[in-house]
Short mmCIF file of C-alpha atoms in Angstrom, two decimals:
data_model
loop_
_atom_site.label_atom_id
_atom_site.label_comp_id
_atom_site.label_asym_id
_atom_site.label_seq_id
_atom_site.Cartn_x
_atom_site.Cartn_y
_atom_site.Cartn_z
CA MET A 1 121.86 84.87 104.97
CA GLU A 2 120.72 81.32 105.52
CA ASN A 3 120.45 79.19 102.35
CA GLY A 4 120.84 82.39 100.32
CA LYS A 5 117.51 83.75 101.62
CA ASP A 6 117.13 87.23 103.07
CA LYS A 7 116.31 87.14 106.81
CA PHE A 8 113.80 89.99 106.63
CA LEU A 9 112.02 88.23 103.77
CA SER A 10 111.84 85.03 105.82
CA ILE A 11 110.35 86.90 108.80
CA CYS A 12 107.80 88.66 106.57
CA GLU A 13 106.81 85.38 104.90
CA SER A 14 106.38 83.65 108.24
CA ILE A 15 104.19 86.38 109.76
CA THR A 16 102.18 86.86 106.56
CA LEU A 17 101.47 83.15 106.16
CA LYS A 18 100.25 82.94 109.77
CA VAL A 19 97.97 85.95 109.42
CA LEU A 20 96.59 85.21 105.95
CA SER A 21 95.91 81.55 106.72
CA ASN A 22 93.81 82.51 109.78
CA SER A 23 91.94 85.61 108.60
CA ASN A 24 90.41 87.13 105.49
CA LEU A 25 92.90 89.98 105.13
CA HIS A 26 95.07 91.63 102.49
CA LEU A 27 98.73 92.56 102.93
CA VAL A 28 98.85 96.30 102.24
CA SER A 29 102.44 97.31 102.95
CA VAL A 30 105.75 96.29 104.47
CA ASP A 31 108.19 98.78 106.02
CA LEU A 32 111.77 97.55 106.22
CA PRO A 33 114.02 98.84 109.00
CA VAL A 34 117.16 100.82 108.39
CA ALA A 35 119.76 99.52 110.83
CA ASN A 36 123.52 99.36 111.21
CA THR A 37 123.37 95.58 111.20
CA LEU A 38 121.37 93.15 109.08
CA GLU A 39 120.68 91.08 112.20
CA ASP A 40 118.38 93.72 113.75
CA ALA A 41 114.75 93.30 112.64
CA THR A 42 113.49 96.07 114.94
CA GLY A 43 111.19 98.35 113.00
CA LEU A 44 109.98 95.78 110.49
CA ARG A 45 106.29 96.56 110.03
CA LEU A 46 103.54 94.73 108.14
CA ARG A 47 100.13 96.27 107.52
CA PHE A 48 97.03 94.26 106.68
CA SER A 49 93.63 95.57 105.65
CA SER A 50 90.12 94.19 105.52
CA LYS A 51 86.55 95.14 106.28
CA ILE A 52 83.83 93.81 108.52
CA LEU A 53 81.58 91.94 106.10
CA SER A 54 78.31 92.71 107.88
CA SER A 55 78.83 96.47 108.06
CA GLU A 56 81.50 97.20 105.42
CA ILE A 57 83.54 99.03 108.09
CA PRO A 58 87.26 98.98 107.18
CA LEU A 59 89.96 97.89 109.57
CA LEU A 60 93.74 98.09 109.58
CA ILE A 61 96.07 95.70 111.38
CA THR A 62 99.69 96.67 111.99
CA ILE A 63 102.26 94.13 113.18
CA THR A 64 105.59 95.58 114.31
CA VAL A 65 108.67 93.41 114.93
CA GLN A 66 111.33 94.02 117.58
CA GLY A 67 114.49 92.02 118.15
CA LYS A 68 117.41 90.32 116.46
CA CYS A 69 116.86 87.90 113.56
CA ASN A 70 118.70 85.05 115.29
CA GLU A 71 116.70 85.39 118.56
CA ASP A 72 113.03 85.19 119.51
CA LEU A 73 111.22 88.20 118.10
CA ASN A 74 108.69 90.36 119.93
CA LEU A 75 105.61 91.27 117.90
CA THR A 76 103.29 94.18 118.62
CA VAL A 77 99.82 93.97 117.07
CA LYS A 78 97.70 97.10 116.69
CA ILE A 79 94.17 97.09 115.28
CA ASN A 80 92.39 100.22 114.06
CA CYS A 81 88.66 99.55 113.83
CA GLU A 82 85.56 101.65 114.52
CA GLU A 83 83.80 98.70 116.17
CA THR A 84 85.63 98.27 119.47
CA VAL A 85 84.23 94.85 120.39
CA PHE A 86 85.01 93.39 116.97
CA GLY A 87 88.51 94.89 117.09
CA LEU A 88 89.23 93.45 120.54
CA ASN A 89 87.97 90.00 119.52
CA LEU A 90 90.12 90.09 116.38
CA LEU A 91 93.14 91.22 118.42
CA ASN A 92 92.68 88.26 120.79
CA ARG A 93 92.32 85.88 117.86
CA ILE A 94 95.50 87.14 116.19
CA ALA A 95 97.44 87.03 119.47
CA ASN A 96 96.27 83.45 120.09
CA PHE A 97 97.25 82.03 116.71
CA MET A 98 100.58 83.87 116.69
CA VAL A 99 101.43 82.37 120.11
CA GLU A 100 100.14 78.88 119.19
CA THR A 101 102.13 78.61 115.98
CA SER A 102 105.32 80.05 117.46
CA SER A 103 105.26 77.77 120.52
CA SER A 104 104.54 74.68 118.41
CA ALA A 105 107.49 75.56 116.15
CA SER A 106 109.88 75.53 119.15
#
């Protein structure tokens, strides 16, 4: 643990701050992985919820983490939404700001 802070908590905070600062979403749940080593973040999953304001249609965003805590992490973003075009646009937006913020942090 770096500076006494849990690595999984740091990863969750980082992802959540990026998502919540760019979209009007709510963090619904966090699934923590069960692994043999505390360095493996594979399986960490964050779920966000919201609704399309114009139509009140709900949507669910799931971000799954793969990789070791001390290496670059791979994120998988899945969006469940009845409006396909809106869902694809939101997916592109999330992918863009996740890439922008991670590359500027390097």
